[in-house]
Amino acid sequence: MTASPPPPRPFNPPPRLRDTRLPPPGEVPAVLTRGEPGARTYFSEIEQLWASDRAGLATELRAYGESLDDTHWERLNNVNYPPHWHTCVMVECYGTLQGVMAVENLLRPARLTPGAWVLYVDYIEVAPWNYRVPQNRALPVARDARFKGVGVTLLGEAVRISVGATAGGRVGLHALPQANEFYSRCGLTCVGPDPDHHDLVYWEYEDGAAAACLTALGLSA
């Protein structure tokens, strides 16, 4: 592992989300901030804040034979991380938390680019009301996400942090099963199941792919 991410830089242009309750395009401004709170306490508070809505979402998904995997919250709360191990990134809209991400403050060796480094995304989650039901996009939508673009906004910020940390925009992460399709759409490369990480599939941006991601999001590096 090597140097930690630097302080944030201004957005150009500022991030926006799509409010599905508004007529198209329905774009509204979002506030994206970085902080470094005590991860255990902070994520425990978010779990409580979203608990009721997450239970309702799990019930909705079960009707389509799908499940909501929330064990990542338990792992974050149970693992004894060293102080300042994570930097947390939050997306807010209309004064409400819409998504959160935790990236490690020390870079990891890249798997697709020998001798290079990646920024590792430890956790990424959107608020329960920002899920599509069902998750299977081959089926008609029963309930659309309230705000669209939360996940890609967080991922885009991970790329920006990686660029600023001299990791060249390379980002790596392990995906929960229901998120694999999302990361494929975002242009990450599937490395494969990781036996050292609960057999979750590991994804990583190849050199140059992250820049294309930022361009697609309309964000600057």
PDB file of C-alpha atoms in Angstrom:
ATOM      1  CA  MET A   1       0.000   0.000   0.000  1.00  0.00           C
ATOM      2  CA  THR A   2       1.069   3.600  -0.578  1.00  0.00           C
ATOM      3  CA  ALA A   3       0.051   7.224  -0.208  1.00  0.00           C
ATOM      4  CA  SER A   4      -3.423   8.324   0.863  1.00  0.00           C
ATOM      5  CA  PRO A   5      -5.902  10.326  -1.277  1.00  0.00           C
ATOM      6  CA  PRO A   6      -5.428  14.126  -1.347  1.00  0.00           C
ATOM      7  CA  PRO A   7      -8.041  16.770  -0.416  1.00  0.00           C
ATOM      8  CA  PRO A   8     -10.981  17.118  -2.834  1.00  0.00           C
ATOM      9  CA  ARG A   9     -10.943  19.453  -5.834  1.00  0.00           C
ATOM     10  CA  PRO A  10     -13.886  21.475  -7.199  1.00  0.00           C
ATOM     11  CA  PHE A  11     -16.353  19.738  -9.475  1.00  0.00           C
ATOM     12  CA  ASN A  12     -16.687  20.870 -13.060  1.00  0.00           C
ATOM     13  CA  PRO A  13     -19.577  20.737 -13.648  1.00  0.00           C
ATOM     14  CA  PRO A  14     -21.266  20.186 -10.245  1.00  0.00           C
ATOM     15  CA  PRO A  15     -22.884  16.741  -9.801  1.00  0.00           C
ATOM     16  CA  ARG A  16     -26.540  16.267 -10.673  1.00  0.00           C
ATOM     17  CA  LEU A  17     -29.030  13.432 -10.168  1.00  0.00           C
ATOM     18  CA  ARG A  18     -32.190  12.587 -12.090  1.00  0.00           C
ATOM     19  CA  ASP A  19     -35.370  12.929 -10.060  1.00  0.00           C
ATOM     20  CA  THR A  20     -37.819  10.426 -11.569  1.00  0.00           C
ATOM     21  CA  ARG A  21     -40.782  12.371 -10.146  1.00  0.00           C
ATOM     22  CA  LEU A  22     -40.021  15.314 -12.414  1.00  0.00           C
ATOM     23  CA  PRO A  23     -40.660  15.558 -16.167  1.00  0.00           C
ATOM     24  CA  PRO A  24     -37.657  14.546 -18.286  1.00  0.00           C
ATOM     25  CA  PRO A  25     -34.823  15.275 -17.996  1.00  0.00           C
ATOM     26  CA  GLY A  26     -35.641  16.074 -14.354  1.00  0.00           C
ATOM     27  CA  GLU A  27     -32.058  16.805 -13.331  1.00  0.00           C
ATOM     28  CA  VAL A  28     -31.508  18.324  -9.901  1.00  0.00           C
ATOM     29  CA  PRO A  29     -28.296  19.478  -8.183  1.00  0.00           C
ATOM     30  CA  ALA A  30     -26.652  17.168  -5.665  1.00  0.00           C
ATOM     31  CA  VAL A  31     -24.123  17.838  -2.929  1.00  0.00           C
ATOM     32  CA  LEU A  32     -21.163  15.473  -2.804  1.00  0.00           C
ATOM     33  CA  THR A  33     -18.829  15.737   0.188  1.00  0.00           C
ATOM     34  CA  ARG A  34     -15.853  13.871   1.554  1.00  0.00           C
ATOM     35  CA  GLY A  35     -15.230  13.323   5.233  1.00  0.00           C
ATOM     36  CA  GLU A  36     -13.260  11.074   7.501  1.00  0.00           C
ATOM     37  CA  PRO A  37     -15.508  10.223  10.442  1.00  0.00           C
ATOM     38  CA  GLY A  38     -15.101   7.158  12.608  1.00  0.00           C
ATOM     39  CA  ALA A  39     -16.264   4.564  10.092  1.00  0.00           C
ATOM     40  CA  ARG A  40     -17.818   2.178  12.617  1.00  0.00           C
ATOM     41  CA  THR A  41     -19.977   4.848  14.271  1.00  0.00           C
ATOM     42  CA  TYR A  42     -20.897   6.612  11.053  1.00  0.00           C
ATOM     43  CA  PHE A  43     -21.981   3.542   9.113  1.00  0.00           C
ATOM     44  CA  SER A  44     -23.857   2.202  12.120  1.00  0.00           C
ATOM     45  CA  GLU A  45     -25.871   5.427  12.184  1.00  0.00           C
ATOM     46  CA  ILE A  46     -26.635   5.103   8.458  1.00  0.00           C
ATOM     47  CA  GLU A  47     -27.756   1.514   8.950  1.00  0.00           C
ATOM     48  CA  GLN A  48     -30.244   2.663  11.574  1.00  0.00           C
ATOM     49  CA  LEU A  49     -31.372   5.601   9.415  1.00  0.00           C
ATOM     50  CA  TRP A  50     -32.141   3.333   6.452  1.00  0.00           C
ATOM     51  CA  ALA A  51     -33.252   0.241   8.396  1.00  0.00           C
ATOM     52  CA  SER A  52     -37.012   0.600   7.892  1.00  0.00           C
ATOM     53  CA  ASP A  53     -36.754   1.417   4.181  1.00  0.00           C
ATOM     54  CA  ARG A  54     -34.248  -1.396   3.638  1.00  0.00           C
ATOM     55  CA  ALA A  55     -36.670  -3.880   5.222  1.00  0.00           C
ATOM     56  CA  GLY A  56     -39.419  -2.677   2.876  1.00  0.00           C
ATOM     57  CA  LEU A  57     -37.097  -2.969  -0.107  1.00  0.00           C
ATOM     58  CA  ALA A  58     -36.133  -6.523   0.854  1.00  0.00           C
ATOM     59  CA  THR A  59     -39.832  -7.445   0.931  1.00  0.00           C
ATOM     60  CA  GLU A  60     -40.397  -5.929  -2.524  1.00  0.00           C
ATOM     61  CA  LEU A  61     -37.422  -7.781  -4.005  1.00  0.00           C
ATOM     62  CA  ARG A  62     -38.515 -11.139  -2.559  1.00  0.00           C
ATOM     63  CA  ALA A  63     -41.688 -10.909  -4.633  1.00  0.00           C
ATOM     64  CA  TYR A  64     -39.404 -11.246  -7.691  1.00  0.00           C
ATOM     65  CA  GLY A  65     -37.176 -13.951  -6.260  1.00  0.00           C
ATOM     66  CA  GLU A  66     -34.442 -11.422  -5.475  1.00  0.00           C
ATOM     67  CA  SER A  67     -32.697 -10.624  -2.221  1.00  0.00           C
ATOM     68  CA  LEU A  68     -30.953  -7.656  -0.638  1.00  0.00           C
ATOM     69  CA  ASP A  69     -27.478  -8.477   0.652  1.00  0.00           C
ATOM     70  CA  ASP A  70     -26.644  -6.245   3.611  1.00  0.00           C
ATOM     71  CA  THR A  71     -23.809  -8.258   5.138  1.00  0.00           C
ATOM     72  CA  HIS A  72     -21.341  -5.546   4.095  1.00  0.00           C
ATOM     73  CA  TRP A  73     -22.765  -3.351   6.851  1.00  0.00           C
ATOM     74  CA  GLU A  74     -22.116  -6.088   9.383  1.00  0.00           C
ATOM     75  CA  ARG A  75     -18.531  -6.543   8.177  1.00  0.00           C
ATOM     76  CA  LEU A  76     -17.790  -2.834   8.435  1.00  0.00           C
ATOM     77  CA  ASN A  77     -19.189  -2.672  11.938  1.00  0.00           C
ATOM     78  CA  ASN A  78     -17.427  -5.835  13.110  1.00  0.00           C
ATOM     79  CA  VAL A  79     -13.951  -5.419  11.602  1.00  0.00           C
ATOM     80  CA  ASN A  80     -11.542  -3.530  13.824  1.00  0.00           C
ATOM     81  CA  TYR A  81     -10.119  -1.094  11.272  1.00  0.00           C
ATOM     82  CA  PRO A  82      -7.186   1.136  12.259  1.00  0.00           C
ATOM     83  CA  PRO A  83      -7.996   4.837  12.802  1.00  0.00           C
ATOM     84  CA  HIS A  84      -8.466   6.862   9.598  1.00  0.00           C
ATOM     85  CA  TRP A  85      -8.525   3.734   7.432  1.00  0.00           C
ATOM     86  CA  HIS A  86     -11.364   5.071   5.270  1.00  0.00           C
ATOM     87  CA  THR A  87     -12.466   8.267   3.647  1.00  0.00           C
ATOM     88  CA  CYS A  88     -16.253   8.444   3.386  1.00  0.00           C
ATOM     89  CA  VAL A  89     -18.032  10.106   0.461  1.00  0.00           C
ATOM     90  CA  MET A  90     -21.658  11.184   0.777  1.00  0.00           C
ATOM     91  CA  VAL A  91     -24.219  12.230  -1.848  1.00  0.00           C
ATOM     92  CA  GLU A  92     -27.121  14.397  -0.685  1.00  0.00           C
ATOM     93  CA  CYS A  93     -30.101  15.795  -2.536  1.00  0.00           C
ATOM     94  CA  TYR A  94     -32.957  17.857  -1.098  1.00  0.00           C
ATOM     95  CA  GLY A  95     -31.127  17.695   2.234  1.00  0.00           C
ATOM     96  CA  THR A  96     -31.361  13.886   2.429  1.00  0.00           C
ATOM     97  CA  LEU A  97     -28.549  11.342   2.214  1.00  0.00           C
ATOM     98  CA  GLN A  98     -28.927   9.468  -1.093  1.00  0.00           C
ATOM     99  CA  GLY A  99     -25.780   7.339  -1.126  1.00  0.00           C
ATOM    100  CA  VAL A 100     -22.504   6.714   0.660  1.00  0.00           C
ATOM    101  CA  MET A 101     -19.131   5.227  -0.194  1.00  0.00           C
ATOM    102  CA  ALA A 102     -15.999   4.338   1.783  1.00  0.00           C
ATOM    103  CA  VAL A 103     -12.610   4.212   0.065  1.00  0.00           C
ATOM    104  CA  GLU A 104      -9.403   3.063   1.671  1.00  0.00           C
ATOM    105  CA  ASN A 105      -6.862   5.775   2.412  1.00  0.00           C
ATOM    106  CA  LEU A 106      -3.959   3.554   1.338  1.00  0.00           C
ATOM    107  CA  LEU A 107      -3.651   2.402  -2.263  1.00  0.00           C
ATOM    108  CA  ARG A 108      -3.459  -1.273  -3.236  1.00  0.00           C
ATOM    109  CA  PRO A 109      -1.430  -2.956  -6.001  1.00  0.00           C
ATOM    110  CA  ALA A 110      -3.348  -3.131  -9.272  1.00  0.00           C
ATOM    111  CA  ARG A 111      -4.265  -6.562 -10.581  1.00  0.00           C
ATOM    112  CA  LEU A 112      -4.670  -5.633 -14.241  1.00  0.00           C
ATOM    113  CA  THR A 113      -1.704  -3.269 -14.506  1.00  0.00           C
ATOM    114  CA  PRO A 114       1.468  -4.761 -12.989  1.00  0.00           C
ATOM    115  CA  GLY A 115       3.490  -2.283 -10.959  1.00  0.00           C
ATOM    116  CA  ALA A 116       0.598   0.199 -10.721  1.00  0.00           C
ATOM    117  CA  TRP A 117      -1.735   1.141  -7.864  1.00  0.00           C
ATOM    118  CA  VAL A 118      -5.506   1.275  -7.458  1.00  0.00           C
ATOM    119  CA  LEU A 119      -7.839   3.078  -5.119  1.00  0.00           C
ATOM    120  CA  TYR A 120      -9.894   0.396  -3.367  1.00  0.00           C
ATOM    121  CA  VAL A 121     -13.605   1.038  -2.801  1.00  0.00           C
ATOM    122  CA  ASP A 122     -14.500  -0.842   0.355  1.00  0.00           C
ATOM    123  CA  TYR A 123     -18.232  -0.047   0.485  1.00  0.00           C
ATOM    124  CA  ILE A 124     -20.717   1.689  -1.759  1.00  0.00           C
ATOM    125  CA  GLU A 125     -24.445   1.865  -1.119  1.00  0.00           C
ATOM    126  CA  VAL A 126     -27.399   3.877  -2.376  1.00  0.00           C
ATOM    127  CA  ALA A 127     -30.397   4.675  -0.225  1.00  0.00           C
ATOM    128  CA  PRO A 128     -33.139   1.998  -0.362  1.00  0.00           C
ATOM    129  CA  TRP A 129     -35.535   4.292  -2.240  1.00  0.00           C
ATOM    130  CA  ASN A 130     -32.954   4.618  -5.011  1.00  0.00           C
ATOM    131  CA  TYR A 131     -33.143   0.937  -5.986  1.00  0.00           C
ATOM    132  CA  ARG A 132     -35.010  -0.292  -9.034  1.00  0.00           C
ATOM    133  CA  VAL A 133     -37.547  -3.047  -8.323  1.00  0.00           C
ATOM    134  CA  PRO A 134     -36.980  -5.631  -9.633  1.00  0.00           C
ATOM    135  CA  GLN A 135     -33.211  -5.456 -10.032  1.00  0.00           C
ATOM    136  CA  ASN A 136     -33.409  -7.686 -13.118  1.00  0.00           C
ATOM    137  CA  ARG A 137     -33.577  -5.164 -15.968  1.00  0.00           C
ATOM    138  CA  ALA A 138     -34.987  -7.804 -18.284  1.00  0.00           C
ATOM    139  CA  LEU A 139     -38.255  -7.514 -16.322  1.00  0.00           C
ATOM    140  CA  PRO A 140     -40.647  -4.539 -16.429  1.00  0.00           C
ATOM    141  CA  VAL A 141     -40.008  -1.983 -13.712  1.00  0.00           C
ATOM    142  CA  ALA A 142     -42.459  -2.173 -10.799  1.00  0.00           C
ATOM    143  CA  ARG A 143     -40.931   0.698  -8.826  1.00  0.00           C
ATOM    144  CA  ASP A 144     -38.294   2.969 -10.243  1.00  0.00           C
ATOM    145  CA  ALA A 145     -35.479   4.530  -8.254  1.00  0.00           C
ATOM    146  CA  ARG A 146     -36.415   7.936  -6.844  1.00  0.00           C
ATOM    147  CA  PHE A 147     -33.039   9.417  -7.795  1.00  0.00           C
ATOM    148  CA  LYS A 148     -30.959   7.949 -10.602  1.00  0.00           C
ATOM    149  CA  GLY A 149     -27.230   8.420 -10.956  1.00  0.00           C
ATOM    150  CA  VAL A 150     -26.263   8.077  -7.290  1.00  0.00           C
ATOM    151  CA  GLY A 151     -24.096   5.008  -7.808  1.00  0.00           C
ATOM    152  CA  VAL A 152     -22.327   6.346 -10.893  1.00  0.00           C
ATOM    153  CA  THR A 153     -21.743   9.678  -9.156  1.00  0.00           C
ATOM    154  CA  LEU A 154     -20.030   7.897  -6.269  1.00  0.00           C
ATOM    155  CA  LEU A 155     -18.012   5.731  -8.634  1.00  0.00           C
ATOM    156  CA  GLY A 156     -17.004   8.813 -10.611  1.00  0.00           C
ATOM    157  CA  GLU A 157     -15.783  10.433  -7.407  1.00  0.00           C
ATOM    158  CA  ALA A 158     -13.717   7.328  -6.657  1.00  0.00           C
ATOM    159  CA  VAL A 159     -12.079   7.774 -10.060  1.00  0.00           C
ATOM    160  CA  ARG A 160     -11.374  11.439  -9.298  1.00  0.00           C
ATOM    161  CA  ILE A 161      -9.830  10.537  -5.942  1.00  0.00           C
ATOM    162  CA  SER A 162      -7.699   7.914  -7.688  1.00  0.00           C
ATOM    163  CA  VAL A 163      -6.469  10.480 -10.221  1.00  0.00           C
ATOM    164  CA  GLY A 164      -5.560  12.886  -7.432  1.00  0.00           C
ATOM    165  CA  ALA A 165      -3.745  10.143  -5.546  1.00  0.00           C
ATOM    166  CA  THR A 166      -1.522   9.410  -8.582  1.00  0.00           C
ATOM    167  CA  ALA A 167      -3.257   6.073  -9.173  1.00  0.00           C
ATOM    168  CA  GLY A 168      -4.180   7.132 -12.687  1.00  0.00           C
ATOM    169  CA  GLY A 169      -7.919   6.781 -12.157  1.00  0.00           C
ATOM    170  CA  ARG A 170      -7.605   3.055 -11.479  1.00  0.00           C
ATOM    171  CA  VAL A 171     -10.268   1.806  -9.059  1.00  0.00           C
ATOM    172  CA  GLY A 172     -10.814  -1.686  -7.691  1.00  0.00           C
ATOM    173  CA  LEU A 173     -13.648  -3.220  -5.687  1.00  0.00           C
ATOM    174  CA  HIS A 174     -15.455  -6.419  -4.755  1.00  0.00           C
ATOM    175  CA  ALA A 175     -19.092  -6.475  -5.829  1.00  0.00           C
ATOM    176  CA  LEU A 176     -22.108  -7.936  -4.096  1.00  0.00           C
ATOM    177  CA  PRO A 177     -23.890 -10.346  -6.479  1.00  0.00           C
ATOM    178  CA  GLN A 178     -26.714  -7.957  -7.390  1.00  0.00           C
ATOM    179  CA  ALA A 179     -24.196  -5.222  -8.299  1.00  0.00           C
ATOM    180  CA  ASN A 180     -22.159  -7.149 -10.884  1.00  0.00           C
ATOM    181  CA  GLU A 181     -24.324  -5.985 -13.789  1.00  0.00           C
ATOM    182  CA  PHE A 182     -23.993  -2.373 -12.631  1.00  0.00           C
ATOM    183  CA  TYR A 183     -20.189  -2.460 -12.599  1.00  0.00           C
ATOM    184  CA  SER A 184     -20.148  -4.119 -15.985  1.00  0.00           C
ATOM    185  CA  ARG A 185     -22.262  -1.263 -17.380  1.00  0.00           C
ATOM    186  CA  CYS A 186     -19.854   1.221 -15.799  1.00  0.00           C
ATOM    187  CA  GLY A 187     -16.975  -0.201 -17.796  1.00  0.00           C
ATOM    188  CA  LEU A 188     -14.996  -2.017 -15.111  1.00  0.00           C
ATOM    189  CA  THR A 189     -13.229  -5.248 -16.030  1.00  0.00           C
ATOM    190  CA  CYS A 190     -14.272  -8.444 -14.266  1.00  0.00           C
ATOM    191  CA  VAL A 191     -11.195 -10.127 -12.775  1.00  0.00           C
ATOM    192  CA  GLY A 192     -13.239 -12.990 -11.301  1.00  0.00           C
ATOM    193  CA  PRO A 193     -14.312 -14.458  -7.939  1.00  0.00           C
ATOM    194  CA  ASP A 194     -11.860 -13.820  -5.121  1.00  0.00           C
ATOM    195  CA  PRO A 195     -11.503 -16.801  -2.742  1.00  0.00           C
ATOM    196  CA  ASP A 196      -9.842 -14.507  -0.218  1.00  0.00           C
ATOM    197  CA  HIS A 197     -12.856 -12.200  -0.128  1.00  0.00           C
ATOM    198  CA  HIS A 198     -15.929 -14.406   0.376  1.00  0.00           C
ATOM    199  CA  ASP A 199     -15.751 -15.428  -3.334  1.00  0.00           C
ATOM    200  CA  LEU A 200     -17.117 -12.034  -4.325  1.00  0.00           C
ATOM    201  CA  VAL A 201     -16.273 -10.967  -7.867  1.00  0.00           C
ATOM    202  CA  TYR A 202     -13.417  -8.465  -8.080  1.00  0.00           C
ATOM    203  CA  TRP A 203     -13.679  -5.618 -10.605  1.00  0.00           C
ATOM    204  CA  GLU A 204     -11.063  -3.105 -11.689  1.00  0.00           C
ATOM    205  CA  TYR A 205     -10.687  -0.252 -14.164  1.00  0.00           C
ATOM    206  CA  GLU A 206      -8.079  -0.919 -16.798  1.00  0.00           C
ATOM    207  CA  ASP A 207      -5.744   1.919 -17.788  1.00  0.00           C
ATOM    208  CA  GLY A 208      -7.691   4.527 -19.721  1.00  0.00           C
ATOM    209  CA  ALA A 209     -11.121   3.079 -18.944  1.00  0.00           C
ATOM    210  CA  ALA A 210     -11.636   5.325 -15.928  1.00  0.00           C
ATOM    211  CA  ALA A 211     -11.050   8.472 -17.984  1.00  0.00           C
ATOM    212  CA  ALA A 212     -13.788   7.328 -20.335  1.00  0.00           C
ATOM    213  CA  CYS A 213     -16.023   6.826 -17.286  1.00  0.00           C
ATOM    214  CA  LEU A 214     -15.473  10.416 -16.146  1.00  0.00           C
ATOM    215  CA  THR A 215     -16.150  11.741 -19.626  1.00  0.00           C
ATOM    216  CA  ALA A 216     -19.405   9.770 -19.819  1.00  0.00           C
ATOM    217  CA  LEU A 217     -20.427  11.239 -16.451  1.00  0.00           C
ATOM    218  CA  GLY A 218     -19.598  14.748 -17.611  1.00  0.00           C
ATOM    219  CA  LEU A 219     -17.078  15.160 -14.796  1.00  0.00           C
ATOM    220  CA  SER A 220     -13.573  16.541 -14.857  1.00  0.00           C
ATOM    221  CA  ALA A 221     -10.557  14.696 -13.455  1.00  0.00           C
TER     222      ALA A 221
END
